[in-house]
Coordinates of C-alpha atoms and ligand atoms in Angstrom, one line a residue:
X1 CA 0.1 0.0 -0.1
X2 CA 1.0 3.5 -0.6
X3 CA 2.7 4.4 -3.8
X4 CA 5.9 6.4 -4.3
X5 CA 7.0 7.8 -7.5
X6 CA 10.1 10.0 -8.4
X7 CA 11.7 11.6 -11.3
X8 CA 14.8 13.6 -12.0
X9 CA 15.3 15.1 -15.4
X10 CA 15.7 18.3 -17.4
X11 CA 12.0 19.1 -17.9
X12 CA 8.6 18.6 -16.4
X13 CA 9.7 17.0 -13.1
X14 CA 6.5 18.0 -11.3
X15 CA 4.0 17.0 -14.0
X16 CA 6.0 13.9 -14.6
X17 CA 5.6 12.6 -11.0
X18 CA 2.0 13.6 -10.8
X19 CA 1.0 11.7 -13.9
X20 CA 3.1 8.6 -12.6
X21 CA 1.4 9.0 -9.2
X22 CA -2.0 8.7 -11.0
X23 CA -0.9 5.3 -12.2
X24 CA -0.2 4.1 -8.6
X25 CA -3.4 5.4 -7.1
X26 CA -4.7 1.8 -6.8
X27 CA -2.2 1.5 -3.9
X28 CA -4.1 4.1 -1.7
X29 CA -6.1 7.2 -2.2
X30 CA -6.5 8.8 1.4
X31 CA -4.2 11.6 0.5
X32 CA -1.4 12.6 -1.8
X33 CA 1.5 14.8 -1.9
X34 CA 4.6 15.9 -3.7
X35 CA 7.9 17.7 -3.1
X36 CA 10.1 19.2 -5.9
X37 CA 13.0 21.7 -6.2
X38 CA 11.8 25.1 -7.6
X39 CA 14.0 27.4 -9.7
X40 CA 15.8 28.7 -6.6
X41 CA 16.7 25.1 -5.7
X42 CA 14.3 25.4 -2.7
X43 CA 12.2 22.3 -1.9
X44 CA 8.4 22.9 -2.3
X45 CA 5.8 20.5 -0.7
X46 CA 2.2 20.4 -1.6
X47 CA -0.2 17.9 0.1
X48 CA -3.8 17.4 -0.2
X49 CA -6.3 14.9 1.3
X50 CA -8.3 12.8 -1.2
X51 CA -7.3 11.7 -4.6
X52 CA -4.2 12.5 -6.9
X53 CA -6.6 14.5 -9.2
X54 CA -7.0 16.9 -6.3
X55 CA -3.2 17.3 -5.8
X56 CA -2.8 17.8 -9.5
X57 CA -5.4 20.6 -9.4
X58 CA -3.6 22.3 -6.5
X59 CA -0.1 21.8 -7.8
X60 CA 1.5 24.9 -9.8
X61 CA 1.6 24.3 -13.4
X62 CA 5.3 24.7 -13.8
X63 CA 7.5 22.8 -16.2
X64 CA 10.7 23.2 -14.4
X65 CA 13.1 20.3 -14.5
X66 CA 15.0 19.0 -11.5
X67 CA 14.0 16.4 -9.0
X68 CA 10.5 15.6 -7.7
X69 CA 9.1 12.8 -5.5
X70 CA 5.3 12.0 -4.9
X71 CA 3.2 9.8 -2.7
X72 CA -0.3 8.5 -2.6
X73 CA -1.4 7.3 0.8
X74 CA -3.2 4.4 2.5
X75 CA -3.3 5.6 6.1
X76 CA -1.8 3.1 8.7
X77 CA -0.7 5.5 11.5
X78 CA -2.6 8.7 11.9
X79 CA -5.8 10.0 10.5
X80 CA -6.4 11.0 7.0
X81 CA -5.5 14.7 7.0
X82 CA -3.1 17.0 5.3
X83 CA -0.6 16.9 8.2
X84 CA -0.2 13.2 7.9
X85 CA 0.1 13.2 4.2
X86 CA 3.5 12.6 2.6
X87 CA 6.1 14.0 1.8
X88 CA 7.1 14.5 5.5
X89 CA 10.0 16.6 6.5
X90 CA 12.7 17.0 9.4
X91 CA 15.6 19.5 9.1
X92 CA 17.3 19.0 5.8
X93 CA 15.4 15.9 4.8
X94 CA 12.1 15.5 2.9
X95 CA 10.8 12.1 2.1
X96 CA 8.0 9.7 1.0
X97 CA 7.6 6.2 2.4
X98 CA 5.7 3.1 1.6
X99 CA 5.8 0.6 4.5
X100 CA 5.7 0.6 8.3
X101 CA 8.4 1.8 10.6
X102 CA 7.7 -0.6 13.5
X103 CA 10.0 1.0 16.2
X104 CA 8.8 4.7 15.5
X105 CA 7.8 5.3 19.1
X106 CA 11.1 4.0 20.5
X107 CA 13.1 6.2 18.0
X108 CA 11.2 9.3 19.0
X109 CA 12.1 8.8 22.5
X110 CA 15.8 8.1 21.6
X111 CA 16.0 11.1 19.4
X112 CA 13.9 13.3 21.8
X113 CA 11.8 14.2 18.8
X114 CA 8.4 15.9 18.9
X115 CA 6.8 15.0 15.7
X116 CA 4.4 17.3 13.7
X117 CA 2.3 14.5 12.3
X118 CA 1.0 11.2 13.8
X119 CA 2.8 9.0 11.3
X120 CA 5.5 6.3 11.8
X121 CA 7.2 7.9 8.8
X122 CA 8.3 11.4 10.2
X123 CA 10.8 9.9 12.5
X124 CA 12.6 8.2 9.5
X125 CA 13.2 11.8 8.2
X126 CA 14.3 13.0 11.6
X127 CA 16.6 10.1 12.1
X128 CA 18.4 10.5 8.7
X129 CA 18.6 14.2 9.3
X130 CA 20.3 13.6 12.7
X131 CA 22.8 11.4 11.1
X132 CA 23.5 13.7 8.1
X133 CA 26.8 15.4 7.6
X134 CA 26.8 16.1 4.0
X135 CA 27.0 12.4 2.8
X136 CA 23.4 11.3 2.1
X137 CA 24.2 7.7 1.4
X138 CA 26.2 7.4 4.6
X139 CA 23.3 8.9 6.6
X140 CA 20.7 6.5 5.0
X141 CA 23.1 3.6 5.7
X142 CA 23.4 4.5 9.4
X143 CA 19.7 5.1 9.6
X144 CA 18.9 1.6 8.2
X145 CA 20.7 0.1 11.1
X146 CA 18.1 1.6 13.5
X147 CA 15.0 1.3 11.5
X148 CA 12.8 -1.8 12.0
X149 CA 10.0 -2.6 9.6
X150 CA 9.4 -2.3 6.0
X151 CA 10.1 0.6 3.8
X152 CA 10.7 2.0 0.4
X153 CA 12.0 5.6 0.6
X154 CA 12.4 8.4 -1.9
X155 CA 14.3 11.2 -0.2
X156 CA 15.4 14.7 -1.0
X157 CA 18.1 16.6 0.9
X158 CA 17.6 20.4 0.9
X159 CA 21.2 20.9 -0.1
X160 CA 21.3 18.3 -2.9
X161 CA 19.0 19.8 -5.6
X162 CA 18.6 17.6 -8.7
X163 CA 19.2 14.4 -6.8
X164 CA 16.9 11.8 -5.3
X165 CA 18.1 9.1 -2.9
X166 CA 16.2 5.9 -2.4
X167 CA 16.4 2.7 -0.6
X168 CA 14.1 -0.3 0.3
X169 CA 13.5 -3.2 2.7
X170 CA 10.7 -5.6 1.9
X171 CA 8.5 -2.8 0.2
X172 CA 8.9 -2.8 -3.6
X173 CA 10.9 -0.2 -5.5
X174 CA 12.0 -0.1 -9.2
X175 CA 14.2 2.3 -11.1
X176 CA 14.4 3.2 -14.7
X177 CA 16.8 5.4 -16.9
X178 CA 15.4 6.9 -20.1
X179 CA 16.5 9.7 -22.4
X180 CA 14.2 12.1 -20.5
X181 CA 15.8 11.2 -17.2
X182 CA 15.6 8.7 -14.2
X183 CA 12.5 7.4 -12.6
X184 CA 11.7 5.5 -9.5
X185 CA 8.3 3.8 -8.7
X186 CA 6.8 1.4 -6.3
X187 CA 5.5 -0.5 -9.5
X188 CA 7.4 -0.8 -12.8
X189 CA 4.1 -0.6 -14.6
X190 CA 3.9 3.0 -13.8
X191 CA 6.9 3.8 -15.8
X192 CA 6.2 5.8 -18.8
X193 CA 7.9 3.2 -21.2
X194 CA 8.8 -0.3 -21.6
X195 CA 12.4 -1.6 -21.4
X196 CA 15.0 -2.6 -18.8
X197 CA 14.6 -1.5 -15.3
X198 CA 16.5 -1.9 -12.1
X199 CA 15.3 -3.6 -8.8
X200 CA 17.5 -2.5 -5.8
X201 CA 18.0 -5.5 -3.5
X202 CA 17.1 -5.1 0.2
X203 CA 19.1 -2.3 1.8
X204 CA 20.7 -1.1 -1.3
X205 CA 21.0 2.7 -1.4
X206 CA 20.7 4.5 -4.7
X207 CA 21.6 7.9 -5.9
X208 CA 19.4 9.1 -8.8
X209 CA 20.3 12.0 -11.1
X210 CA 19.0 12.9 -14.5
X211 CA 22.0 11.1 -16.2
X212 CA 22.8 8.1 -13.9
X213 CA 21.8 5.8 -11.1
X214 CA 24.5 5.0 -8.6
X215 CA 24.0 2.1 -6.3
X216 CA 25.6 1.2 -3.0
X217 CA 24.6 -2.4 -2.8
X218 CA 23.1 -5.1 -5.1
X219 CA 20.8 -4.2 -8.0
X220 CA 19.1 -6.7 -10.3
X221 CA 17.8 -5.9 -13.8
X222 CA 14.4 -6.8 -15.1
X223 CA 12.5 -6.0 -18.3
X224 CA 9.2 -4.5 -18.7
X225 CA 8.0 -5.9 -21.9
X226 CA 4.5 -4.5 -22.0
X227 CA 2.9 -1.4 -20.5
X228 CA 0.3 -3.1 -18.4
X229 CA -2.1 -0.3 -18.5
X230 CA -5.8 -0.1 -18.6
X231 CA -7.0 2.1 -21.5
X232 CA -9.5 3.9 -19.4
X233 CA -13.0 3.0 -18.8
X234 CA -14.0 2.9 -22.4
X235 CA -17.5 4.1 -21.9
X236 CA -18.3 2.0 -18.9
X237 CA -19.6 3.9 -15.8
X238 CA -17.0 2.2 -13.7
X239 CA -13.8 0.1 -14.0
X240 CA -15.6 -2.6 -12.0
X241 CA -18.3 -2.9 -14.7
X242 CA -15.8 -2.9 -17.4
X243 CA -13.8 -5.6 -15.7
X244 CA -17.0 -7.8 -15.2
X245 CA -17.9 -7.4 -18.8
X246 CA -14.3 -8.2 -19.7
X247 CA -14.6 -11.6 -18.2
X248 CA -15.7 -13.8 -21.2
X249 CA -12.5 -12.7 -23.2
X250 CA -10.1 -12.5 -20.0
X251 CA -11.2 -16.0 -18.8
X252 CA -10.9 -17.5 -22.2
X253 CA -7.5 -16.1 -22.8
X254 CA -6.2 -17.3 -19.5
X255 CA -7.4 -20.8 -20.0
X256 CA -6.6 -21.3 -23.7
X257 CA -2.9 -20.1 -23.1
X258 CA -2.5 -23.4 -21.2
X259 CA -4.3 -25.6 -23.5
X260 CA -2.1 -27.2 -26.2
X261 CA -3.4 -29.8 -28.6
X262 CA -6.2 -30.7 -26.4
X263 CA -4.1 -31.1 -23.2
X264 CA -3.4 -29.0 -20.2
X265 CA 0.3 -27.9 -20.7
X266 CA 2.5 -25.7 -18.5
X267 CA 5.6 -26.4 -20.3
X268 CA 5.9 -22.8 -21.4
X269 CA 6.1 -21.8 -17.7
X270 CA 8.7 -24.7 -17.2
X271 CA 6.4 -26.3 -14.6
X272 CA 7.3 -30.1 -14.7
X273 CA 4.9 -32.7 -13.6
X274 CA 7.5 -33.9 -11.1
X275 CA 6.5 -30.9 -9.0
X276 CA 3.5 -33.1 -8.1
X277 CA 5.4 -36.3 -7.4
X278 CA 4.4 -37.7 -4.0
X279 CA 2.1 -34.8 -3.2
X280 CA -0.4 -35.8 -0.3
X281 CA -1.7 -32.4 0.6
X282 CA -2.1 -29.1 -1.1
X283 CA -2.2 -25.7 0.8
X284 CA -3.6 -22.9 -1.1
X285 CA -2.7 -19.6 0.6
X286 CA -4.0 -16.1 -0.3
X287 CA -6.0 -13.0 0.8
X288 CA -9.4 -11.7 0.2
X289 CA -10.9 -12.6 -3.2
X290 CA -7.7 -14.7 -4.2
X291 CA -8.3 -16.8 -1.1
X292 CA -11.8 -17.3 -2.1
X293 CA -10.6 -18.5 -5.6
X294 CA -8.6 -21.0 -3.7
X295 CA -11.6 -22.2 -1.6
X296 CA -13.9 -22.4 -4.7
X297 CA -11.3 -24.6 -6.5
X298 CA -10.3 -26.7 -3.5
X299 CA -13.1 -29.2 -4.3
X300 CA -11.6 -29.9 -7.8
X301 CA -8.3 -31.1 -6.4
X302 CA -10.1 -33.5 -4.1
X303 CA -12.5 -34.8 -6.8
X304 CA -10.0 -34.7 -9.8
X305 CA -6.6 -35.1 -8.4
X306 CA -7.4 -37.1 -5.2
X307 CA -5.4 -34.6 -3.1
X308 CA -6.6 -33.2 0.2
X309 CA -6.6 -29.4 0.2
X310 CA -6.7 -26.7 2.9
X311 CA -7.4 -23.1 1.8
X312 CA -5.6 -20.6 4.2
X313 CA -6.0 -17.0 4.8
X314 CA -2.4 -15.9 4.3
X315 CA -2.0 -13.9 7.5
X316 CA -3.6 -16.9 9.6
X317 CA -1.1 -19.2 7.8
X318 CA 1.9 -17.5 9.4
X319 CA 0.3 -17.0 12.8
X320 CA -1.2 -20.4 13.1
X321 CA 2.2 -21.9 12.4
X322 CA 1.0 -24.3 9.7
X323 CA 3.6 -27.0 9.2
X324 CA 5.9 -27.1 6.1
X325 CA 6.5 -30.6 5.0
X326 CA 7.9 -32.5 1.8
X327 CA 4.8 -34.0 0.6
X328 CA 2.7 -30.9 0.3
X329 CA 2.5 -28.4 -2.5
X330 CA 1.9 -24.8 -1.4
X331 CA 0.1 -22.7 -3.9
X332 CA -0.1 -18.9 -3.5
X333 CA -2.7 -17.0 -5.4
X334 CA -2.4 -13.2 -5.9
X335 CA -3.7 -10.8 -8.5
X336 CA -1.1 -8.1 -7.5
X337 CA 1.8 -10.4 -6.8
X338 CA 2.8 -8.2 -3.9
X339 CA 0.2 -8.7 -1.0
X340 CA 2.3 -8.6 2.1
X341 CA 0.6 -11.4 4.0
X342 CA 0.8 -13.8 0.9
X343 CA 4.5 -12.9 0.5
X344 CA 5.3 -13.5 4.2
X345 CA 3.7 -16.9 3.9
X346 CA 5.5 -17.7 0.7
X347 CA 8.8 -16.7 2.3
X348 CA 8.0 -18.9 5.3
X349 CA 7.4 -22.0 3.1
X350 CA 10.5 -21.4 1.0
X351 CA 12.6 -21.0 4.2
X352 CA 11.2 -24.4 5.3
X353 CA 12.1 -26.1 2.1
X354 CA 8.4 -26.5 0.9
X355 CA 7.4 -26.9 -2.8
X356 CA 5.8 -23.8 -4.1
X357 CA 3.7 -22.7 -7.0
X358 CA 2.1 -19.2 -7.5
X359 CA -0.8 -17.9 -9.5
X360 CA -0.2 -14.3 -10.4
X361 CA -1.8 -11.7 -12.7
X362 CA 0.8 -8.8 -12.6
X363 CA 4.0 -9.3 -14.1
X364 CA 7.4 -8.4 -12.6
X365 CA 6.1 -8.6 -9.2
X366 CA 7.9 -9.7 -6.0
X367 CA 5.8 -12.9 -5.3
X368 CA 6.3 -13.9 -9.1
X369 CA 10.1 -13.3 -8.6
X370 CA 10.4 -15.2 -5.3
X371 CA 8.1 -18.1 -6.3
X372 CA 10.1 -19.7 -9.1
X373 CA 7.2 -21.7 -10.3
X374 CA 4.4 -19.4 -11.7
X375 CA 1.2 -19.9 -13.6
X376 CA -0.2 -16.6 -15.0
X377 CA -3.8 -15.4 -15.2
X378 CA -4.1 -13.3 -18.4
X379 CA -6.7 -10.9 -17.5
X380 CA -4.8 -7.6 -18.1
X381 CA -4.8 -4.8 -15.5
X382 CA -7.5 -4.9 -13.0
X383 CA -8.1 -1.3 -11.8
X384 CA -11.2 -1.5 -9.6
X385 CA -10.4 -2.3 -5.9
X386 CA -13.0 -5.1 -5.9
X387 CA -11.6 -7.9 -7.8
X388 CA -13.8 -9.5 -10.5
X389 CA -12.0 -10.8 -13.6
X390 CA -9.0 -11.8 -11.7
X391 CA -11.2 -14.0 -9.5
X392 CA -12.7 -16.0 -12.4
X393 CA -9.2 -16.2 -14.1
X394 CA -7.7 -17.6 -10.8
X395 CA -10.5 -20.2 -10.6
X396 CA -9.7 -21.1 -14.3
X397 CA -6.1 -21.5 -13.6
X398 CA -6.7 -23.5 -10.5
X399 CA -9.0 -25.8 -12.6
X400 CA -6.3 -26.4 -15.1
X401 CA -3.9 -27.2 -12.3
X402 CA -6.2 -29.8 -10.9
X403 CA -6.5 -31.4 -14.4
X404 CA -2.7 -31.3 -14.9
X405 CA -2.2 -32.8 -11.4
X406 CA -4.9 -35.6 -11.9
X407 CA -3.2 -36.5 -15.2
X408 CA 0.3 -36.5 -13.7
X409 CA -0.8 -38.7 -10.8
X410 CA -2.5 -41.2 -13.1
X411 CA -6.1 -40.2 -11.9
X412 CA -7.2 -39.0 -15.3
X413 CA -6.6 -40.8 -18.6
X414 CA -6.8 -39.1 -22.1
X415 CA -10.7 -39.5 -22.3
X416 CA -11.0 -38.3 -18.6
X417 CA -8.8 -35.3 -19.3
X418 CA -10.8 -34.3 -22.5
X419 CA -14.0 -34.6 -20.4
X420 CA -12.6 -32.4 -17.6
X421 CA -11.6 -29.9 -20.2
X422 CA -14.8 -29.8 -21.9
X423 CA -16.6 -29.1 -18.6
X424 CA -14.0 -26.3 -17.9
X425 CA -14.7 -24.8 -21.4
X426 CA -18.5 -25.1 -20.9
X427 CA -18.0 -23.0 -17.7
X428 CA -16.0 -20.5 -19.7
X429 CA -18.9 -20.4 -22.3
X430 CA -21.4 -19.6 -19.6
X431 CA -19.8 -16.4 -18.7
X432 CA -21.2 -14.2 -21.5
X433 CA -24.8 -15.5 -20.9
X434 CA -24.3 -14.8 -17.2
X435 CA -23.6 -11.2 -17.9
X436 CA -26.8 -11.1 -19.8
X437 CA -28.6 -11.5 -16.3
X438 CA -27.6 -7.9 -15.5
X439 CA -31.1 -6.4 -15.6
X440 CA -32.7 -9.2 -13.6
X441 CA -29.9 -8.8 -11.0
X442 CA -30.3 -5.0 -11.0
X443 CA -34.1 -5.5 -10.1
X444 CA -32.9 -7.8 -7.0
X445 CA -30.3 -5.2 -6.1
X446 CA -32.9 -2.5 -5.8
X447 CA -34.5 -4.5 -2.9
X448 CA -31.3 -5.6 -1.4
X449 CA -30.0 -2.0 -1.3
X450 CA -32.7 -1.1 1.2
X451 CA -31.4 -3.8 3.7
X452 CA -29.0 -3.4 6.6
X453 CA -27.7 -6.9 6.7
X454 CA -27.5 -9.6 4.0
X455 CA -26.6 -13.3 4.5
X456 CA -25.0 -15.5 1.8
X457 CA -25.4 -19.2 2.0
X458 CA -24.2 -22.3 0.1
X459 CA -22.6 -25.7 0.7
X460 CA -19.2 -26.9 -0.3
X461 CA -18.0 -25.0 -3.5
X462 CA -21.2 -22.9 -3.2
X463 CA -20.3 -21.9 0.3
X464 CA -17.0 -20.6 -1.2
X465 CA -19.0 -18.7 -3.8
X466 CA -21.2 -17.4 -1.0
X467 CA -18.0 -16.2 0.9
X468 CA -17.0 -14.1 -2.2
X469 CA -20.7 -12.7 -2.7
X470 CA -20.6 -11.3 1.0
X471 CA -17.0 -10.0 0.5
X472 CA -18.0 -8.1 -2.9
X473 CA -21.1 -6.7 -1.3
X474 CA -19.3 -5.4 1.8
X475 CA -16.5 -4.0 0.0
X476 CA -18.4 -1.6 -2.3
X477 CA -21.9 -1.2 -0.9
X478 CA -20.8 -0.9 2.9
X479 CA -23.9 -3.1 3.7
X480 CA -23.2 -5.7 6.4
X481 CA -22.9 -9.0 4.7
X482 CA -22.1 -12.4 6.0
X483 CA -21.5 -15.8 4.4
X484 CA -22.5 -18.9 6.3
X485 CA -22.2 -22.5 5.4
X486 CA -25.9 -23.4 4.8
X487 CA -25.8 -26.2 7.4
X488 CA -24.4 -24.0 9.9
X489 CA -27.3 -21.4 9.8
X490 CA -29.3 -23.1 12.4
X491 CA -26.5 -23.1 14.8
X492 CA -26.6 -19.3 15.4
X493 CA -27.1 -17.0 12.4
X494 CA -30.8 -17.9 11.9
X495 CA -31.5 -15.9 15.0
X496 CA -30.8 -12.8 12.9
X497 CA -33.5 -13.8 10.3
X498 CA -36.8 -11.8 10.6
X499 CA -39.3 -10.4 8.0
X500 CA -37.6 -8.6 5.3
X501 CA -34.0 -9.6 6.0
X502 CA -32.6 -10.8 2.6
X503 CA -30.3 -13.9 2.1
X504 CA -28.7 -14.9 -1.1
X505 CA -28.3 -18.6 -1.7
X506 CA -26.1 -20.5 -4.3
X507 CA -27.0 -23.9 -5.7
X508 CA -24.9 -25.5 -8.4
X509 CA -24.6 -29.1 -7.0
X510 CA -27.5 -31.7 -7.2
X511 CA -25.7 -33.5 -4.4
X512 CA -26.4 -30.7 -1.9
X513 CA -29.7 -29.5 -3.5
X514 CA -32.2 -30.9 -1.0
X515 CA -30.1 -29.7 2.0
X516 CA -29.6 -26.1 0.6
X517 CA -33.4 -26.0 -0.1
X518 CA -34.0 -26.9 3.5
X519 CA -32.0 -24.0 4.7
X520 CA -33.9 -21.8 2.2
X521 CA -37.3 -23.0 3.6
X522 CA -36.1 -22.3 7.2
X523 CA -35.4 -18.7 6.2
X524 CA -38.7 -18.3 4.4
X525 CA -40.5 -19.8 7.4
X526 CA -39.2 -16.9 9.5
X527 CA -40.3 -14.3 7.0
X528 CA -36.9 -13.8 5.4
X529 CA -36.4 -13.2 1.6
X530 CA -34.2 -15.5 -0.4
X531 CA -32.6 -14.7 -3.8
X532 CA -31.7 -18.2 -5.0
X533 CA -29.1 -18.5 -7.8
X534 CA -29.4 -22.1 -9.1
X535 CA -28.0 -23.8 -12.2
X536 CA -30.7 -24.4 -15.0
X537 CA -30.9 -28.1 -14.3
X538 CA -31.6 -27.8 -10.5
X539 CA -35.1 -28.6 -9.3
X540 CA -36.2 -25.7 -7.2
X541 CA -39.6 -24.8 -5.9
X542 CA -41.3 -21.9 -7.9
X543 CA -44.0 -19.5 -6.9
X544 CA -43.1 -19.4 -3.2
X545 CA -43.6 -16.0 -1.4
X546 CA -40.4 -14.1 -0.9
X547 CA -38.3 -16.7 -2.9
X548 CA -36.8 -14.9 -6.0
X549 CA -35.1 -17.5 -8.3
X550 CA -32.4 -16.6 -10.9
X551 CA -31.3 -19.3 -13.1
X552 CA -27.7 -19.4 -13.9
X553 CA -27.0 -20.3 -17.5
X554 CA -24.9 -23.5 -16.6
X555 CA -25.3 -27.1 -15.7
X556 CA -24.4 -28.4 -12.3
X557 CA -20.8 -29.0 -11.6
X558 CA -17.5 -27.2 -11.1
X559 CA -17.9 -25.0 -14.2
X560 CA -21.0 -23.4 -12.7
X561 CA -18.7 -21.4 -10.4
X562 CA -18.0 -18.9 -13.3
X563 CA -21.6 -17.9 -13.9
X564 CA -22.3 -17.8 -10.1
X565 CA -19.3 -15.5 -9.7
X566 CA -20.6 -13.1 -12.4
X567 CA -23.9 -13.1 -10.8
X568 CA -22.5 -12.1 -7.4
X569 CA -20.4 -9.4 -8.8
X570 CA -23.3 -7.8 -10.7
X571 CA -25.4 -8.1 -7.5
X572 CA -22.7 -6.2 -5.5
X573 CA -22.1 -3.8 -8.2
X574 CA -25.7 -2.9 -8.8
X575 CA -26.3 -2.6 -5.0
X576 CA -23.5 -0.3 -4.5
X577 CA -24.6 1.8 -7.6
X578 CA -28.1 2.2 -6.3
X579 CA -26.7 3.3 -3.0
X580 CA -24.5 5.9 -4.9
X581 CA -21.2 4.5 -3.5
X582 CA -17.7 5.3 -5.1
X583 CA -17.5 1.8 -6.6
X584 CA -14.0 1.8 -8.0
X585 CA -12.3 3.2 -4.9
X586 CA -14.3 2.2 -1.8
X587 CA -13.4 3.9 1.4
X588 CA -10.5 2.4 3.5
X589 CA -9.6 -0.2 0.8
X590 CA -6.7 -0.5 -1.5
X591 CA -6.0 -2.7 -4.5
X592 CA -2.7 -3.8 -3.3
X593 CA -2.2 -4.5 0.3
X594 CA 1.5 -4.3 0.9
X595 CA 1.4 -3.9 4.7
X596 CA 1.2 -7.1 6.9
Ligands
G6P1 C1 -7.0 -6.4 -1.4 C2 -8.0 -6.1 -2.5 C3 -8.7 -7.4 -3.0 C4 -7.9 -8.6 -3.1 C5 -6.8 -8.8 -2.0 C6 -5.8 -9.8 -2.2 O1 -7.8 -6.6 -0.3 O2 -8.8 -5.1 -2.3 O3 -9.5 -7.3 -4.1 O4 -8.6 -9.8 -3.4 O5 -6.2 -7.6 -1.5 O6 -5.0 -9.3 -3.3 P1 -4.0 -10.0 -4.2 O7 -3.5 -9.0 -5.1 O8 -3.1 -10.8 -3.5 O9 -4.9 -11.0 -5.0

């Protein structure tokens, strides 16, 4: 979380960092700020609450060159106000920070420093200033020894115009040299051009001028092949809607990439079948929507590949001390490739010698680099905070992985593999017709938007879908939503059902049909309203008061997860829209959660 951007060049330093910053806004949008050297070589600082757009409107329209740094904030320490916005200054030092300084209180006491802001960051500026005797790199190196936590810093020294200093520990940082000058960014995809870029390794300190980047420490090179940019909303009211509607192509692209001559084939990613040798257990580890993609697909690994699966919330994986052993495969799912909890879990497994595989959307990210074995979702940039197309693509890749594992383990013969692929492709085909349910779902949303609480139920894979349905609704509509395994309803949550309370139920398995319908009846008996999403082949009662049925354009089975996913996304989107919420950038949330 938080995005930092910097530029040193002969022209347009301020406007360059502001446009770079707007490409990092997915990392946080509580407040934004910039610092730049003016024509008298004095540092100017401008900060605003709210979005980068507001900062851009406030900033002077100067085209002066020199050095500029900028920041978009997701608040961790200190409320959202101008005083807590970055850049933060102390003495001769002005800096922007992504990460958390864990020992900021101790440092304040040691330095007898009285901060102006409530942030954990300001003390880093004070510390560097206290150690500065004219050699910035030396001061930063000394400061690093006393800073605990995670950081990527871009730093200006008042007596060093035209130079940016930067360093990192855990938080991402990339650098690029071009004809116009030198750039730094939290995310290489915010650079203005493709090409080679540099990744400073942990604790490396860099000095960035218009013509050169000097490093004290190790720097690796990487290549940005494609500008992973969204081309705007393209006429859609919101990015989220655009991304929901992109799913038929995004999912097909993702799946077909790994289908070669009618077989699931990961050889282009150099993932050998030996990775699956002797696997007895799979652990799927992720956060948020990506975790739900793991949960939805768990059932496939059991049924197709005969492997037991546990889906873990990444932050719990570390805290709960899950064991790392030789006969498990640890699968990490992340759209952004940089979620801090997922990264921490990956590092823990790697340190324990476990076998890992990651499913990532964004290229060139830290989880991708550290995983080694990576399968990609090919959905292009996902801009809206609420994840949609990444989710269906993640489920698609997990489906392929289950098929490949099943083949490698001798659980599926050629005929079985063709049938499994056919059923996956039928699921892919159902996504476009599911989008056509939009008007029907909008009508449901107009009733749901009047509720305070909404309950989502299902069994097995449909429970996982219910979890994602509740998350999506909470994220963007701010209604209280809760997912419950249908069988668990009667053990507590049913006490909250009273006339008018809406529940949403998913039914895509005949095996669970009668039991899910029993839960539906129990809700109806207590005056609740149920919106039931069922596949077209499911026998469900029609014409019951307060039971609203929506038919998913799919047959029962694993592929139905795709159309169910689209339906829950549209339900959340329409509810939030009818409530007038800021759908693409909901309060308090960020697209990329880089703090643990
Ligand atoms: C944040 C986002 C979610 C996302 C989760 C995991 O909470 O708002 O949409 O599902 O992080 O992100 P990842 O990038 O690891 O998939």
